[in-house]
Amino acid sequence: MMKRWGGMIVCRWMVASLALASVDAFAQDEDPCALPTDKKILKLLEDAAKAKDPKDRHLKLKSTLEIDAECVECNFRLGLSASRIAREAGKGFANAIKYLEAVEAKCPTYHSDLPYTLGMMRYAEGALEEGERVHVAGYAGYRLVSSH
C-alpha cells in the first residue's frame, strides 16, 4: 500500500511538471519582444539586410509589417532605416519616431539603440525635454559596463 501511494505522488509530480513546462513554452511563444519566427518575415528581413539601396531596403522592411504589423524587430529595423533616410535627405523624423515608439511601447529595453535614436530624433525635431527624458530614462534598464 505504501508503494502505491508513492507512485501516485510521482505520477502527480510528473503531470504537474509537464503542465508547467507546456505553460512556460506557450508563454515564450507569446513574448512580444521575441524575434519573429514567420518564415516570410525572416526572408524579408534577410533580403533587406543584404539590399544595397536604402530605398529598396526600406520597402522590404515595410512589407514585413504587411504580414505582421506588431512585429517588434520589423518596427525596430524600419525605424532605424527611416531615421537614416530622413537624416541623409534632411527631412523630419516623424515616420522613424512612429516606428520606434511602437517598439518602445511594447519592449522598452528591446535594444540599447532605441533610447539613443529616439532621443536624437526628438532633439532634432525640437522636442528637447522629451528627447532628454527618453535618452536618459531609456538607459535605466541597461547595465553600463566600463571599458577600463
C-alpha positions as CSV (number, residue, x, y, z in Angstrom):
1,M,0.0,0.0,0.0
2,M,2.9,2.4,0.7
3,K,4.4,1.7,-2.6
4,R,1.1,2.6,-4.4
5,W,0.9,5.9,-2.5
6,G,4.5,6.8,-3.6
7,G,3.7,6.0,-7.2
8,M,0.7,8.4,-7.1
9,I,2.9,11.2,-5.8
10,V,5.5,10.6,-8.5
11,C,2.7,10.4,-11.2
12,R,1.1,13.7,-9.9
13,W,4.5,15.4,-9.8
14,M,5.2,14.3,-13.4
15,V,1.8,15.6,-14.6
16,A,2.3,18.9,-12.8
17,S,5.8,19.3,-14.3
18,L,4.6,18.6,-17.8
19,A,1.8,21.1,-17.4
20,L,4.1,23.8,-16.1
21,A,6.6,23.1,-18.9
22,S,3.9,23.4,-21.5
23,V,2.6,26.7,-20.0
24,D,6.2,28.0,-20.0
25,A,6.7,27.1,-23.6
26,F,3.4,28.7,-24.5
27,A,4.4,31.9,-22.6
28,Q,7.7,32.1,-24.7
29,D,5.7,31.9,-27.9
30,E,3.6,34.8,-26.7
31,D,6.5,37.1,-25.8
32,P,6.0,40.2,-27.9
33,C,9.8,41.1,-27.6
34,A,10.9,37.8,-29.1
35,L,12.4,37.7,-32.6
36,P,9.9,36.8,-35.4
37,T,9.5,33.2,-36.4
38,D,7.4,33.6,-39.5
39,K,9.5,32.4,-42.5
40,K,8.2,35.1,-44.8
41,I,9.2,37.8,-42.4
42,L,12.6,36.2,-41.8
43,K,13.3,36.0,-45.5
44,L,12.3,39.7,-46.0
45,L,14.5,40.8,-43.1
46,E,17.4,38.8,-44.6
47,D,16.8,40.3,-48.0
48,A,16.6,43.8,-46.5
49,A,19.9,43.3,-44.7
50,K,21.5,42.4,-48.0
51,A,20.0,45.2,-50.0
52,K,22.5,47.9,-51.1
53,D,19.9,50.5,-52.0
54,P,18.4,52.2,-48.9
55,K,15.0,52.7,-50.5
56,D,14.9,49.1,-51.6
57,R,15.8,48.0,-48.1
58,H,13.1,50.3,-46.6
59,L,10.5,48.8,-49.0
60,K,11.4,45.3,-48.0
61,L,11.2,46.2,-44.3
62,K,7.8,47.9,-44.8
63,S,6.5,44.7,-46.5
64,T,7.2,42.8,-43.2
65,L,4.6,45.0,-41.5
66,E,2.0,43.9,-44.0
67,I,2.5,40.3,-42.7
68,D,2.7,41.3,-39.0
69,A,2.1,44.9,-38.1
70,E,3.0,44.1,-34.4
71,C,6.5,42.7,-35.2
72,V,8.9,44.4,-32.9
73,E,12.0,43.6,-34.8
74,C,10.4,44.7,-38.0
75,N,9.4,48.1,-36.5
76,F,12.8,48.5,-34.9
77,R,14.7,47.9,-38.2
78,L,12.2,50.0,-40.1
79,G,12.6,52.9,-37.6
80,L,16.4,52.8,-38.0
81,S,16.0,52.7,-41.8
82,A,13.6,55.6,-41.8
83,S,16.0,57.5,-39.4
84,R,18.9,57.0,-41.8
85,I,16.8,58.1,-44.9
86,A,15.5,61.2,-43.1
87,R,19.0,62.2,-41.8
88,E,20.5,61.8,-45.3
89,A,17.6,63.7,-47.0
90,G,17.4,66.4,-44.4
91,K,13.8,65.6,-43.7
92,G,11.9,65.3,-40.5
93,F,12.0,62.2,-38.3
94,A,8.2,61.8,-37.8
95,N,8.0,58.4,-39.5
96,A,11.1,57.0,-37.8
97,I,9.8,58.1,-34.5
98,K,6.4,56.4,-35.1
99,Y,8.1,53.1,-35.8
100,L,10.5,53.3,-32.8
101,E,7.7,54.4,-30.4
102,A,5.8,51.3,-31.3
103,V,8.8,49.3,-30.2
104,E,9.3,51.3,-27.1
105,A,5.6,50.9,-26.1
106,K,5.9,47.1,-26.3
107,C,9.5,46.5,-25.3
108,P,11.2,49.5,-23.7
109,T,14.5,47.7,-23.2
110,Y,14.5,45.9,-26.6
111,H,17.8,47.3,-27.8
112,S,20.2,49.9,-26.4
113,D,20.0,51.9,-29.7
114,L,16.3,52.6,-29.0
115,P,16.6,55.3,-26.4
116,Y,19.7,56.8,-28.1
117,T,18.0,57.0,-31.6
118,L,14.6,58.3,-30.2
119,G,16.4,60.9,-28.1
120,M,18.5,62.1,-31.0
121,M,15.5,62.3,-33.3
122,R,13.4,64.2,-30.7
123,Y,16.2,66.6,-30.1
124,A,16.4,67.2,-33.9
125,E,12.7,67.8,-34.1
126,G,12.9,70.4,-31.4
127,A,11.3,68.4,-28.5
128,L,14.3,68.9,-26.3
129,E,12.7,68.0,-23.0
130,E,11.1,64.8,-24.4
131,G,14.4,63.9,-26.2
132,E,16.4,64.3,-22.9
133,R,13.8,62.3,-21.0
134,V,13.8,59.4,-23.5
135,H,17.6,59.5,-23.8
136,V,18.4,59.5,-20.1
137,A,15.5,57.4,-18.8
138,G,15.8,54.9,-21.6
139,Y,19.1,53.6,-20.3
140,A,17.7,52.8,-16.9
141,G,17.0,49.2,-17.9
142,Y,20.6,48.6,-19.0
143,R,23.7,47.8,-17.1
144,L,26.5,50.1,-18.1
145,V,29.9,48.4,-18.3
146,S,33.1,50.4,-18.0
147,S,35.8,49.7,-20.6
148,H,38.6,50.2,-18.1
